[in-house]
Every structure is written in structure tokens, then in C-alpha cells.
Amino acid sequence: MAGNPAAAAPSSSGSSSVFLPPPSPSDGELLRPLHRLARDLSAVDTPAPFLRAAFASISRRSKLLAAAFDDLLLCGAAGELPRSASLCLREVLLVLQRFKAIVADCSARSRMRLLLESDEMEAELRELNHDLATLLDLLPVVELGLADDVLDVLALASRQCRRCSPAPESEEALKASVLSLIQEIEREIVPERERLEEILVEVGINDPASCSEEIESLEQEIGDRASEKWTASMIALVGLLRYAKCVLFSATPRPSDSNSKADVEAEDGEPPVPPSDFRCPISLDLMRDPVVVASGQTYDRESIDRWFSSGKSTCPKTGQVLANLELVSNKALKNLISKWCRENGVAMEACEASKSEQAQAVAANKAALEAARMTASFLVKKLSVSFSPDAANRVVHEIRLLSKSGSENRAFVGEAGAVPLLVPLLYSEDAGLQLNAVTALLNLSILEANKKRIMHADGAVEAVAHIMSSGATWRAKENAAAAVLSLASVHSYRRRLGRNQSVVEKLVHLVRTGPTSTKKDALAALLTLAGERENVGKLVDAGVAEVALSAISKEETAAAVLAALAKRGGAEAIVNIDGAVARLVAEMRRGTDWARENATAALVLLCRRLGAPAVTQVMAVPGVEWAIWELMSIGTERARRKAASLGRICRRWAAASAADGERGGGCPVATVVPPAMMAS
């Protein structure tokens, strides 16, 4: 190479270049990483008890190699190594790097996955040991001039590598025991406590922290599709470990005992509550794939797909009949949600499809379902005999987590009889217990069958109303309002809740005094209740129109509440509120797209229901004509339709006023009507 200039330099033509590999490291540079790698491997930690023998053998051989390389470093410092020795040691370096990669990979895996894949890992280790033994045998130790004791060390290391024994029988037995547990659960056989504890100890899971860590690791690996072969078993093991966590490690860490609102809301290290705009109005969970329906409302794709699949063709939030069932991805909102998740350390799945597939796999995994059923049954039985707030709080906390995701989990908890046991806990003076109980009820209420259980439980509605008025934290009050919203999605329950004066008054109070996120949930609940005509009179009497008007410039749902009231008998009450029409016109000009739609719809309804008294107030607002014209030009499709309707009403009123003025000889009130409104 040195005698070939063409190969040593780039082509002079500039159209192509010949790149040479980097120069080989000197022998000193080669021996140092060899020594460092051997030393690191000699101090490796065992990731699981059942791998103790395999990792101990790696450590022992690495210690022998580290001693030999230490001597070689002294020899290599004096000059170049023989070429055959240098080549052989470079191959040894590659083998040790592969050993280190396996060690690092094992440390990053869940223990259960390590056990399931132990055969593959043992085979890879045997292959590497065989390669290392061959290289040590080929090493020209005579040319290196090593001392006799170093030669003995290398020979011992080679023999140990060749003697690499297969996996111990205990490891195979442990793997068989774990797979046997899964099969027993599939047959609905509850595992014996002693046997379950013994197996988990052998795996290295012996306290709540290690159990929770193992569950998180398995869930991450399932989501990442880390092992297609063992995915079904890993899903089953997640359910088994959740059951074990409750049965064996029931003394879960208690959430913060501080009485401060901040501490209670940050309890148990859960992710922060997402902003209301980031939560799906149907599931109340953080949206992973937000989509927009024809009404302009945004929902999580999975939730709205289920809504449409059930035969409905209306917007869940507004009740509006949709022109079509097309879904448009809300990429802007999705980016905002992703940014919020990154800033708050909340996991945001990169692939919603894989999450959906994972959920389907869980639903199809009988062992995972049976484990979840056993967990729910155990927790509910334990709650029934928990007499101290501290003991009850730990159990309710687990129920809350179990019911947080998956309709199957919610069904199991509800079927086990959790609802009647949770209701009295809403009156607890323990802030953490109260929050856990109302949040558990909220999670359970997402399932249709649990809505019935809650509404038929003695005192459940009254207990939720109690939380809204006397909850220890705003978070608890907010979740109580969200529970009302969830329950009111059923037509018959909407009527019953609307007839409950206490529920309505408490929601009004939350809108009047609560922080932003609480106002949103309370207004959303009032909007749902206003969807029932017979509720409107009670809502008006409770002051819903007044609080909605007070929030109209801050919360877009407020305009929707006013439109719903106006549509079903509350128009006169709205018009009689001083400045109501002017505020609606202002919202029509400066609100969000949805708020402008609803403000305009409310004005149209007021004018149609009440006639001249309402139209007179609308036309008396300065600039209303230009607001209508602007909305007809740049508003959403629904906003343009409503603005056109309002424009026609105003034109007819202006024409009628002009005719009356001519007949009476007077002069009508002058108004400026933009060209778009003058067109018929």
C-alpha cells in the first residue's frame, strides 16, 4: 500500500475517492482495551439469581485474562508484538466485546424475559466460550516470552472455557415452573401463595419495588416487541405479577401523608394530570392519536371508533348529528401533547398501532385475563376487611391503578363488588384515601356496566356530590365532576342526575370558584345535563346560565352550555341576564372556532325563540354586522351556516323596522350592513 500512490490518495479527478481504513492501533493501544475489558467483566453483577452460575464463570475467566493481559502490557510496552500474536489478540478483543454486549443486554432486560430466553442466551455464551478457548490455544505464547505462571493462567482459562457446562437443572426447572403457573391460571386455578412466593424469590422479585420494576420492564418490552416468540407469555406474566404484588407485597408504599394540596396531587409518583384539552371527552384519558370529527370536536381515535362502531352517528360532546363519519388527524394537537409528555416525563407511545395490537393481545390472552380477574377479586376482598384508613388506602390505590386501563380490568373490579365498598370512602377525612376512592370510581365509570353499578349503589350520587363541595383537594373535586360527566353519557342517568338539585348546584359552584381544569370538567358535565330538555328548568334555576356567561371568555365550553340551554327552553332566562347578548357577540368575534360556532348558534336560537326582544338586543351591539360578515368569510362550515342564519334574521328585522318606520312616518334606527349580509 505504501508503494502505491494511487491507492494512498484520493482520485485527482474529484468524481470519486478511495477511502482507506483507519490505521491499526499499536500493540499498546490494543492491550489496554483488552486489559480494561477483562477487568470490567471480572466485576460484572449478576442480573438475576438463576444466572449466578453463568455470570460467575464469566467473572472467573475474566479475572484470569486480566492477570495475563497485565503481564502482556509490560511486554507490549517494550516493543511490537509478534504479528501472529497481535492478530490473535485482536480477535480476543472482539470476543470480549461480545461478552460485554451480552452482559449489558441481560442487565437491561426484565428478569422474566431473561428466564424465558435463557436457552438462547446460554447457547450464545457457549459459542463465545468456545471461540475464546480456540483463540487462547492459538495464541503463540512461546513467541511472547511470557512467564510460566502466566502460561499456566492462560491454559487454565482455555480449559475453563472448554468446560462450559450447560444451564443448571434448577434454571430449567424454574422456567418450567413459571410456564406451569401461566397454564394453571389459564385453567382458572389460583396459585398457592407459598409456591408463588418461592418462584418469585428464585427469579429475584422479593419486594414491592422489584415487582413494580419488573412489571414496567415487561410492559416496555411488550410495547417494543422485544421478543415475538414469548410475547404471549410476557403478557400473561404482567397479569401474574400484578396479582403477586397485591397478594405477596400488599404493604405497597403509602402515598404522601402530607396534607398539602400539592403533595396529595403528586402522590405515588404518578404522572401529572394532563390539561383538559389533551384528554379525550369520551375516555377522559390522555389522547394518543387525536382526530377531528365533522362537528369540529377532537377525540382519541380509538374512543371515537368505538363510539361509531356502536351505531351512533352523533358528536358525543355536542349531540350534533354528524354530516359524515370521517376522521381527520389533529396533527397540531398531537405535537402539543407529545411536547407536554416530554416535558413532564410521561410515556407517549411512538406507535399507536403497536399499542392497539398490544391491547388486543392482552384481550386474547386467557392467562392475563384470569390473572387480572384474580387480582380484582383479591383486592375487593381485602378492601372489605380493611378497617384502618391506612390499610384501605393501600388497597384502593391498587384498585385505582388496576382500573386505570383496559375495559376487562374495569369489568373484573366492578363484578367483584368494588363500587359499594368505595362509596363510603368518599366521606373519608384522609385526603389521599378520598382522592384514590373518587378516582377509582371515575376509572370504573368509563365502562357502561359499571355506570349502572354506581348509579344503583346506595348513596353513590350523593357521595360524589359531597366530594364536589367538600373534597379535600381540587383534584378530588375535579375527578368527581368528571365522574358525573361520565355517568351522564347514559340517557336515563342524565335525567336522574339533572333532577338531583345537589349535583347541579355543586357543579355550578365548581364553575364559579374552581381552577381552570376543574371549571372545564364541571362545564362539560353541565353541557351533558343540558342535553335533556326536562333538565333545563332546574339548570336555569340553579344559575347555570349566569355561571356560563361569567366563564364565556375563558372556557369555550361555556358558549356550548348557553346554546344547549337556549335550544331547550332556557332562551328567556339568558336574554334577561344583563349583558348576555353582548357577551355572546364578543365571543362570536374573539373566541375559539368551537366557541364562535356555539356563540353564534346561541344567538340564532335566542332570536328564533324570543323574536323581536332578542333581535333588538343583538342589533344594538356595536359591530355585530361586521362580526357576522367576518364569520361568514373565515369561520368553520358550521359557523358560516349559523352566521348566515343570524344575518338573515337581522336583515328581516332591519327590513321590518324600515317598513314600520315608513308606515309610521318615523325614521328607523340606522345600521351599517356589510355587502355579504345584504345579499339575499
XYZ file of C-alpha atoms in Angstrom:
680
model
C 0.000 0.000 0.000
C 2.800 2.382 0.846
C 4.288 1.991 -2.626
C 1.058 2.694 -4.459
C 0.334 6.446 -4.550
C -2.941 5.956 -6.373
C -4.271 3.898 -3.508
C -2.904 6.204 -0.843
C -4.551 9.412 -2.043
C -7.960 10.476 -3.316
C -8.545 10.495 -7.058
C -7.434 13.760 -8.637
C -10.474 13.799 -10.903
C -12.733 14.689 -7.968
C -15.518 12.444 -9.271
C -14.701 9.611 -6.850
C -12.455 8.999 -3.876
C -10.800 5.936 -2.412
C -11.160 5.807 1.393
C -8.660 3.809 3.366
C -9.492 2.070 6.613
C -8.123 3.734 9.743
C -4.632 2.646 10.687
C -4.450 -0.350 13.019
C -3.865 0.559 16.653
C -0.454 -0.077 18.068
C 0.042 -3.114 20.282
C -0.005 -0.860 23.327
C -3.344 0.580 22.208
C -4.633 -2.958 21.659
C -3.553 -4.355 25.028
C -5.033 -1.526 27.080
C -8.674 -2.109 25.984
C -8.090 -5.865 26.360
C -6.987 -5.389 29.957
C -9.805 -2.921 30.678
C -12.479 -5.204 29.192
C -11.244 -8.242 31.126
C -11.170 -6.202 34.333
C -14.721 -4.894 33.752
C -16.057 -8.383 33.026
C -14.405 -9.745 36.151
C -16.540 -7.389 38.285
C -19.841 -7.944 36.461
C -23.035 -8.041 38.534
C -25.489 -10.894 38.168
C -28.840 -9.560 36.802
C -30.885 -12.449 38.230
C -30.270 -15.225 40.788
C -30.810 -18.028 38.273
C -27.919 -16.658 36.149
C -25.481 -16.634 39.053
C -23.512 -19.653 37.794
C -23.182 -18.372 34.223
C -22.063 -14.906 35.276
C -19.720 -16.284 37.948
C -17.918 -18.293 35.263
C -17.579 -15.164 33.094
C -16.150 -13.317 36.095
C -13.644 -16.092 36.941
C -12.271 -16.397 33.403
C -12.088 -12.647 33.033
C -10.005 -12.392 36.194
C -7.525 -14.914 34.737
C -7.371 -12.989 31.475
C -6.948 -9.660 33.274
C -3.895 -11.066 35.098
C -2.400 -12.356 31.820
C -3.061 -9.095 29.967
C -1.464 -7.192 32.823
C 1.763 -9.082 32.127
C 1.326 -8.628 28.365
C 1.023 -4.872 28.852
C 4.506 -4.839 30.340
C 5.828 -6.856 27.388
C 3.970 -4.766 24.836
C 5.321 -1.545 26.289
C 8.874 -2.625 25.323
C 8.123 -3.063 21.606
C 5.919 -4.571 18.904
C 4.187 -7.892 19.492
C 4.708 -10.745 17.019
C 2.272 -10.404 14.089
C 0.514 -13.733 14.771
C 0.053 -12.775 18.441
C -1.244 -9.331 17.512
C -3.838 -10.779 15.107
C -4.943 -13.357 17.658
C -5.339 -10.765 20.409
C -7.432 -8.575 18.131
C -9.855 -11.472 17.736
C -9.857 -11.970 21.517
C -10.807 -8.295 21.862
C -13.818 -8.828 19.594
C -14.944 -11.862 21.624
C -14.662 -9.933 24.904
C -16.654 -7.070 23.400
C -19.390 -9.551 22.513
C -19.299 -10.862 26.087
C -19.723 -7.310 27.374
C -22.613 -6.672 24.970
C -24.421 -9.784 26.281
C -23.833 -8.706 29.888
C -25.201 -5.219 29.157
C -28.197 -6.663 27.310
C -29.012 -9.031 30.177
C -28.833 -6.175 32.684
C -31.345 -4.167 30.617
C -33.872 -6.989 30.233
C -36.665 -7.947 32.597
C -35.866 -10.965 34.744
C -38.801 -12.935 33.405
C -37.736 -12.366 29.810
C -34.205 -13.452 30.746
C -35.643 -16.676 32.138
C -37.836 -17.314 29.097
C -34.928 -16.688 26.720
C -32.310 -18.428 28.860
C -31.789 -21.231 26.327
C -30.835 -18.793 23.562
C -28.553 -16.842 25.891
C -26.814 -19.991 27.162
C -26.227 -21.124 23.571
C -24.653 -17.771 22.703
C -22.416 -17.891 25.770
C -21.266 -21.431 24.911
C -20.372 -20.315 21.412
C -18.368 -17.368 22.726
C -16.585 -19.561 25.281
C -15.661 -21.995 22.522
C -14.333 -19.145 20.341
C -12.321 -17.741 23.256
C -10.818 -21.164 24.083
C -9.772 -21.647 20.447
C -8.100 -18.237 20.313
C -6.248 -18.832 23.590
C -4.985 -22.157 22.234
C -3.798 -20.431 19.037
C -2.036 -17.635 20.921
C 1.764 -18.023 20.294
C 2.695 -17.870 23.959
C 6.302 -19.003 23.284
C 6.986 -16.048 20.975
C 5.574 -13.689 23.595
C 8.126 -14.882 26.162
C 5.604 -14.997 28.991
C 6.489 -16.324 32.427
C 5.498 -19.874 33.272
C 2.846 -18.815 35.746
C 1.202 -16.620 33.064
C 1.238 -19.569 30.657
C -0.491 -21.632 33.334
C -3.118 -18.902 33.796
C -3.885 -18.803 30.042
C -4.037 -22.593 29.875
C -6.424 -22.650 32.838
C -8.627 -20.029 31.213
C -8.751 -22.092 27.994
C -9.700 -25.278 29.864
C -12.424 -23.471 31.785
C -13.883 -22.082 28.547
C -13.999 -25.562 27.003
C -15.588 -26.972 30.146
C -18.509 -24.528 29.861
C -21.376 -26.551 31.251
C -24.994 -26.397 30.087
C -27.601 -24.480 32.048
C -28.146 -25.967 35.513
C -31.206 -28.115 36.034
C -32.527 -25.648 38.594
C -32.764 -22.970 35.885
C -34.728 -25.267 33.587
C -36.970 -26.262 36.491
C -37.626 -22.615 37.349
C -38.585 -21.837 33.764
C -40.912 -24.856 33.719
C -42.497 -23.688 37.000
C -43.205 -20.222 35.614
C -44.782 -21.636 32.439
C -46.762 -24.064 34.588
C -48.125 -21.142 36.635
C -49.350 -19.488 33.438
C -51.113 -22.680 32.379
C -52.757 -23.045 35.790
C -54.082 -19.502 35.661
C -55.487 -20.194 32.183
C -57.427 -23.066 33.797
C -58.624 -20.612 36.478
C -56.566 -22.267 39.226
C -55.481 -19.735 41.848
C -51.732 -20.124 42.536
C -50.701 -21.203 46.014
C -49.227 -18.277 47.906
C -46.153 -20.198 49.154
C -45.347 -21.582 45.722
C -45.783 -18.212 44.047
C -43.528 -16.555 46.608
C -40.861 -19.244 46.206
C -40.786 -18.881 42.417
C -40.558 -15.091 42.527
C -37.720 -15.195 45.056
C -35.789 -17.504 42.713
C -36.390 -15.031 39.882
C -35.177 -12.170 42.098
C -38.501 -10.461 42.830
C -38.876 -10.177 46.586
C -40.364 -6.763 47.401
C -42.921 -4.254 46.041
C -40.251 -2.133 44.338
C -38.684 -5.017 42.392
C -42.157 -6.297 41.468
C -43.246 -2.882 40.135
C -39.958 -2.504 38.271
C -40.409 -5.931 36.679
C -43.955 -5.078 35.564
C -42.759 -1.829 33.975
C -39.867 -3.592 32.211
C -42.135 -6.300 30.816
C -44.693 -3.752 29.599
C -41.944 -1.769 27.889
C -40.583 -4.899 26.187
C -44.069 -5.944 25.070
C -44.629 -2.494 23.570
C -41.224 -2.611 21.854
C -41.896 -6.122 20.524
C -38.624 -7.235 22.023
C -39.452 -10.942 21.824
C -42.134 -12.027 19.374
C -41.743 -15.668 20.416
C -42.509 -15.026 24.077
C -44.925 -12.060 23.810
C -47.983 -14.054 24.899
C -46.146 -15.435 27.946
C -44.831 -11.973 28.850
C -48.354 -10.508 28.723
C -49.558 -13.301 30.984
C -46.677 -12.645 33.367
C -47.614 -8.967 33.677
C -51.022 -10.051 34.961
C -49.453 -12.661 37.234
C -47.035 -10.117 38.723
C -49.846 -7.640 39.374
C -51.649 -10.370 41.250
C -48.465 -11.261 43.147
C -47.866 -7.610 44.005
C -51.220 -7.469 45.767
C -51.111 -10.909 47.375
C -47.450 -11.095 48.424
C -46.469 -7.440 48.703
C -49.693 -5.868 49.929
C -47.745 -3.327 52.002
C -47.364 -1.053 48.991
C -45.684 2.301 49.583
C -48.184 4.728 51.055
C -48.799 7.891 49.029
C -47.654 11.119 50.593
C -49.184 11.722 54.003
C -48.783 15.458 53.660
C -51.980 17.455 53.966
C -50.874 19.987 51.391
C -52.730 20.010 48.108
C -49.535 19.807 46.074
C -48.288 16.749 47.909
C -51.585 14.924 47.664
C -51.907 15.651 43.973
C -48.389 14.421 43.308
C -48.924 11.290 45.377
C -47.397 7.907 44.494
C -45.202 9.452 41.817
C -47.897 9.260 39.145
C -47.545 11.366 36.009
C -49.006 14.854 36.303
C -52.624 15.308 35.261
C -52.766 16.275 31.576
C -54.552 19.505 30.626
C -58.247 19.021 29.909
C -57.738 19.885 26.234
C -55.377 16.899 25.938
C -57.912 14.423 27.380
C -60.442 12.571 25.240
C -64.002 13.669 26.134
C -65.117 10.013 25.876
C -62.446 8.058 27.769
C -61.135 11.026 29.822
C -57.623 9.644 29.187
C -54.694 11.404 27.522
C -55.216 11.319 23.752
C -52.554 9.342 21.865
C -53.976 9.849 18.363
C -56.296 12.898 18.364
C -58.698 13.147 15.425
C -61.330 15.708 14.448
C -64.901 14.709 13.554
C -67.295 16.616 11.288
C -68.577 18.762 14.194
C -65.073 20.113 14.774
C -64.631 18.281 18.091
C -61.471 16.300 18.840
C -61.410 12.772 20.256
C -58.916 9.960 20.621
C -59.152 7.775 17.511
C -59.685 4.544 19.450
C -62.522 6.018 21.534
C -64.440 7.648 18.680
C -64.039 4.498 16.562
C -65.751 2.526 19.330
C -68.484 5.196 19.510
C -69.188 4.928 15.782
C -68.940 1.122 15.848
C -71.765 1.022 18.403
C -74.099 2.501 15.756
C -74.026 6.151 16.849
C -73.649 8.957 14.287
C -73.699 11.971 16.603
C -70.948 14.040 18.171
C -70.549 12.723 21.761
C -69.785 16.169 23.157
C -72.324 18.354 21.369
C -75.022 15.818 20.447
C -74.960 17.197 16.893
C -75.836 14.749 14.082
C -72.674 14.433 12.004
C -72.771 15.023 8.249
C -70.211 12.224 7.818
C -68.128 9.889 9.962
C -64.754 10.845 8.512
C -61.852 11.336 10.945
C -59.115 13.895 10.296
C -55.870 13.616 12.247
C -55.261 16.630 14.515
C -51.502 16.818 13.997
C -51.092 20.180 15.715
C -52.692 18.911 18.916
C -50.743 15.664 18.700
C -47.487 17.640 18.571
C -48.552 19.689 21.606
C -49.419 16.507 23.519
C -46.061 14.970 22.593
C -44.270 18.122 23.775
C -46.196 18.077 27.081
C -45.364 14.388 27.576
C -41.648 15.027 27.018
C -41.581 17.974 29.399
C -43.436 16.059 32.119
C -41.752 12.686 31.730
C -44.955 10.949 30.604
C -44.587 7.991 28.251
C -46.001 8.747 24.813
C -46.064 5.645 22.616
C -44.317 6.267 19.340
C -46.608 3.832 17.566
C -50.294 3.851 18.405
C -50.776 0.802 16.195
C -48.452 -1.250 18.361
C -50.352 -0.088 21.467
C -53.623 -1.193 19.916
C -52.133 -4.533 18.925
C -50.789 -4.945 22.449
C -54.259 -4.298 23.880
C -55.730 -6.859 21.500
C -53.064 -9.369 22.527
C -53.899 -8.811 26.198
C -57.603 -9.265 25.485
C -56.871 -12.549 23.702
C -54.512 -13.824 26.417
C -56.571 -16.003 28.741
C -53.846 -16.213 31.379
C -53.524 -12.416 31.557
C -57.298 -12.018 31.842
C -57.610 -14.632 34.565
C -54.713 -13.059 36.475
C -56.477 -9.686 36.280
C -59.705 -11.276 37.499
C -57.889 -12.898 40.441
C -56.202 -9.584 41.272
C -59.523 -7.712 41.264
C -61.189 -10.359 43.424
C -58.318 -10.362 45.915
C -58.262 -6.557 46.206
C -62.001 -6.246 46.720
C -61.998 -8.973 49.387
C -59.094 -7.270 51.107
C -60.893 -3.911 50.992
C -63.938 -5.479 52.643
C -61.833 -6.357 55.710
C -59.659 -3.221 55.782
C -60.688 -1.288 58.860
C -57.951 1.362 59.106
C -57.662 4.283 56.643
C -54.027 3.390 56.008
C -54.809 -0.214 55.036
C -57.810 0.844 52.959
C -55.771 3.497 51.161
C -53.177 0.968 50.025
C -55.846 -1.349 48.634
C -57.877 1.431 46.972
C -54.698 2.756 45.418
C -54.156 -0.647 43.755
C -57.807 -0.762 42.614
C -57.374 2.695 41.137
C -54.286 1.574 39.191
C -55.881 -1.676 38.030
C -58.989 0.107 36.728
C -56.990 2.848 35.050
C -56.679 0.978 31.759
C -58.473 -1.814 29.985
C -62.203 -2.458 29.885
C -61.554 -6.021 31.091
C -59.861 -4.766 34.261
C -62.735 -2.357 34.924
C -65.236 -5.169 34.397
C -63.415 -7.501 36.791
C -63.210 -4.854 39.519
C -66.878 -3.965 39.103
C -68.005 -7.595 39.049
C -66.019 -8.279 42.218
C -68.196 -5.737 44.081
C -65.835 -2.771 44.478
C -68.378 0.013 43.956
C -70.401 -0.359 47.212
C -67.136 -0.539 49.156
C -65.691 2.583 47.525
C -68.735 4.823 48.067
C -68.371 5.250 51.878
C -64.691 6.114 51.424
C -65.676 9.323 49.615
C -66.546 10.700 53.055
C -63.107 9.862 54.463
C -61.156 12.643 56.164
C -57.927 11.145 54.762
C -57.175 13.258 51.666
C -55.213 10.511 49.932
C -57.870 7.860 50.518
C -60.612 10.208 49.373
C -58.743 11.038 46.165
C -57.938 7.396 45.423
C -61.569 6.366 46.006
C -63.168 9.011 43.770
C -60.555 8.429 41.046
C -61.175 4.682 41.191
C -64.905 5.323 40.739
C -64.147 7.640 37.821
C -61.998 4.972 36.167
C -64.667 2.330 36.725
C -67.435 4.580 35.366
C -65.906 4.557 31.892
C -67.326 1.034 31.444
C -71.065 1.021 30.667
C -71.865 -1.838 33.087
C -70.111 -0.005 35.922
C -72.173 3.119 35.300
C -75.217 1.071 36.244
C -73.466 -0.290 39.339
C -72.549 3.221 40.508
C -75.963 4.747 39.821
C -77.686 1.880 41.674
C -75.288 1.850 44.634
C -76.855 3.314 47.776
C -75.739 6.897 48.295
C -73.239 6.902 45.414
C -74.566 10.027 43.679
C -74.834 11.873 46.995
C -71.265 10.860 47.886
C -69.960 12.199 44.559
C -71.840 15.455 45.189
C -70.243 15.588 48.659
C -66.772 15.393 47.077
C -67.624 18.242 44.679
C -68.500 20.501 47.601
C -66.284 19.255 50.435
C -63.442 17.353 48.757
C -60.063 17.739 50.411
C -58.344 18.790 47.153
C -59.328 20.395 43.878
C -58.068 17.258 42.144
C -60.676 15.184 44.012
C -63.420 17.709 43.171
C -62.384 17.729 39.534
C -62.478 13.925 39.328
C -65.918 13.920 40.950
C -67.176 16.330 38.273
C -65.595 14.117 35.611
C -67.428 11.137 37.129
C -70.743 12.995 36.762
C -69.833 13.714 33.125
C -69.091 10.035 32.539
C -72.304 8.833 34.203
C -74.432 11.405 32.361
C -73.477 9.929 28.994
C -76.308 7.422 29.544
C -79.669 8.964 28.648
C -81.655 7.741 31.667
C -78.894 8.643 34.121
C -78.664 12.113 32.607
C -82.259 12.735 33.616
C -81.724 11.379 37.103
C -78.610 13.477 37.679
C -80.312 16.576 36.299
C -83.173 16.127 38.766
C -80.692 15.997 41.632
C -80.544 19.597 42.818
C -77.454 18.942 44.920
C -75.448 17.645 41.948
C -76.393 20.626 39.780
C -75.669 23.175 42.500
C -72.274 21.635 43.240
C -71.313 21.729 39.554
C -72.351 25.388 39.382
C -70.252 26.120 42.444
C -67.214 24.453 40.848
C -67.600 26.572 37.707
C -67.883 29.678 39.848
C -64.943 29.024 42.190
C -62.745 26.269 40.778
C -59.403 26.461 38.974
C -59.281 26.147 35.192
C -59.138 22.356 34.901
C -61.989 21.943 37.395
C -64.126 24.528 35.563
C -63.649 22.585 32.315
C -64.897 19.302 33.754
C -67.800 20.957 35.589
C -68.903 22.840 32.446
C -68.609 19.660 30.380
C -70.853 17.873 32.885
C -73.394 20.726 32.780
C -73.342 20.631 28.971
C -74.202 16.934 29.030
C -77.023 17.504 31.526
C -78.355 20.345 29.360
C -78.802 17.853 26.544
C -82.016 16.704 28.263
C -84.944 19.120 27.877
C -86.557 18.309 31.224
C -83.295 19.224 32.999
C -83.073 22.749 31.592
C -85.537 24.360 34.007
C -83.634 23.071 37.019
C -80.322 24.115 35.470
C -81.616 27.633 34.884
C -82.985 27.859 38.416
C -79.589 26.775 39.761
C -77.866 29.642 37.934
C -76.176 27.682 35.139
C -76.801 30.462 32.606
C -75.145 33.052 34.865
C -72.013 30.994 35.583
C -71.685 30.011 31.938
C -71.786 33.683 30.949
C -69.192 34.516 33.599
C -66.862 31.898 32.122
C -67.599 32.548 28.461
C -64.405 34.432 27.667
C -62.222 31.864 29.464
C -63.763 28.455 28.703
C -65.026 27.543 25.237
C -67.492 25.008 26.682
C -69.421 27.884 28.278
C -70.819 29.009 24.912
C -71.913 25.438 24.176
C -73.755 25.312 27.511
C -75.625 28.533 26.645
C -76.534 27.196 23.185
C -77.853 23.971 24.752
C -79.946 25.933 27.263
C -81.318 28.233 24.557
C -82.284 25.258 22.403
C -84.308 23.510 25.114
C -86.254 26.221 26.890
C -83.712 28.487 28.559
C -83.656 31.311 25.985
C -85.681 33.789 28.032
C -83.528 33.267 31.101
C -80.394 34.046 29.081
C -81.784 37.195 27.448
C -82.941 38.509 30.818
C -79.366 38.452 32.137
C -77.852 41.900 31.780
C -75.193 41.963 29.031
C -75.734 38.336 27.992
C -76.257 39.075 24.293
C -73.275 41.436 24.181
C -71.037 38.754 25.690
C -72.198 36.211 23.129
C -71.441 38.649 20.315
C -67.983 39.284 21.796
C -67.369 35.523 21.941
C -68.533 35.260 18.336
C -65.747 37.666 17.394
C -62.862 36.601 19.649
C -63.430 33.005 20.821
C -62.005 29.741 19.584
C -63.554 28.159 16.487
C -65.840 25.969 18.571
C -66.746 28.818 20.908
C -67.597 31.076 17.950
C -69.807 28.347 16.465
C -71.720 27.919 19.707
C -71.979 31.617 20.487
C -73.480 32.199 17.036
C -75.773 29.184 17.424
C -76.939 30.548 20.790
C -77.736 33.951 19.264
C -79.703 32.332 16.425
C -81.701 30.274 18.934
C -82.404 33.320 21.119
C -83.691 35.258 18.130
C -85.857 32.395 16.869
C -87.298 31.558 20.286
C -87.954 35.117 21.506
C -88.249 37.161 18.308
C -88.003 40.956 18.416
C -86.827 41.360 22.042
C -83.757 39.237 21.342
C -83.084 40.576 17.829
C -83.291 44.139 19.125
C -80.568 43.369 21.680
C -78.408 41.695 19.021
C -78.672 44.644 16.614
C -77.954 47.083 19.440
C -74.460 45.612 19.931
C -71.940 47.782 18.049
C -70.159 45.937 15.257
C -72.421 42.861 15.241
C -72.926 43.108 11.455
C -69.183 43.017 10.827
C -68.807 40.099 13.235
C -71.425 38.150 11.252
C -69.777 39.054 7.954
C -66.334 38.029 9.214
C -67.600 34.663 10.463
C -69.341 34.017 7.135
C -65.997 34.619 5.439
C -63.464 32.769 7.592
C -65.417 30.653 10.064
C -65.788 26.880 10.131
C -68.503 25.296 7.989
C -70.938 25.178 10.901
C -70.022 28.714 11.985
C -70.659 30.004 8.447
C -74.087 28.343 8.388
C -75.049 29.804 11.759
C -73.698 33.238 10.833
C -75.707 33.178 7.602
C -78.841 32.318 9.579
C -78.179 35.145 12.020
C -77.556 37.511 9.113
C -80.907 36.626 7.524
C -82.687 37.212 10.834
C -81.023 40.609 11.188
C -81.854 41.600 7.591
C -85.505 40.693 8.066
C -85.617 42.644 11.311
C -83.993 45.664 9.607
C -86.441 45.433 6.714
C -89.415 45.125 9.054
C -88.175 48.073 11.113
C -87.771 50.157 7.980
C -91.309 49.301 6.835
C -92.720 50.151 10.229
C -90.839 53.433 10.149
C -92.233 54.344 6.757
C -95.775 53.488 7.796
C -95.390 55.443 10.998
C -93.589 58.315 9.335
C -90.619 57.862 11.575
C -87.017 57.125 10.777
C -85.682 53.650 11.573
C -82.534 53.164 13.522
C -79.583 53.357 11.136
C -77.390 50.322 10.888
C -74.425 49.538 8.720
C -74.994 46.273 6.869
C -71.995 44.758 5.031
C -72.500 43.694 1.381
C -72.372 39.980 2.250
C -75.353 40.424 4.574
C -77.305 42.470 2.053
C -77.275 39.619 -0.465
C -80.458 37.605 -0.368
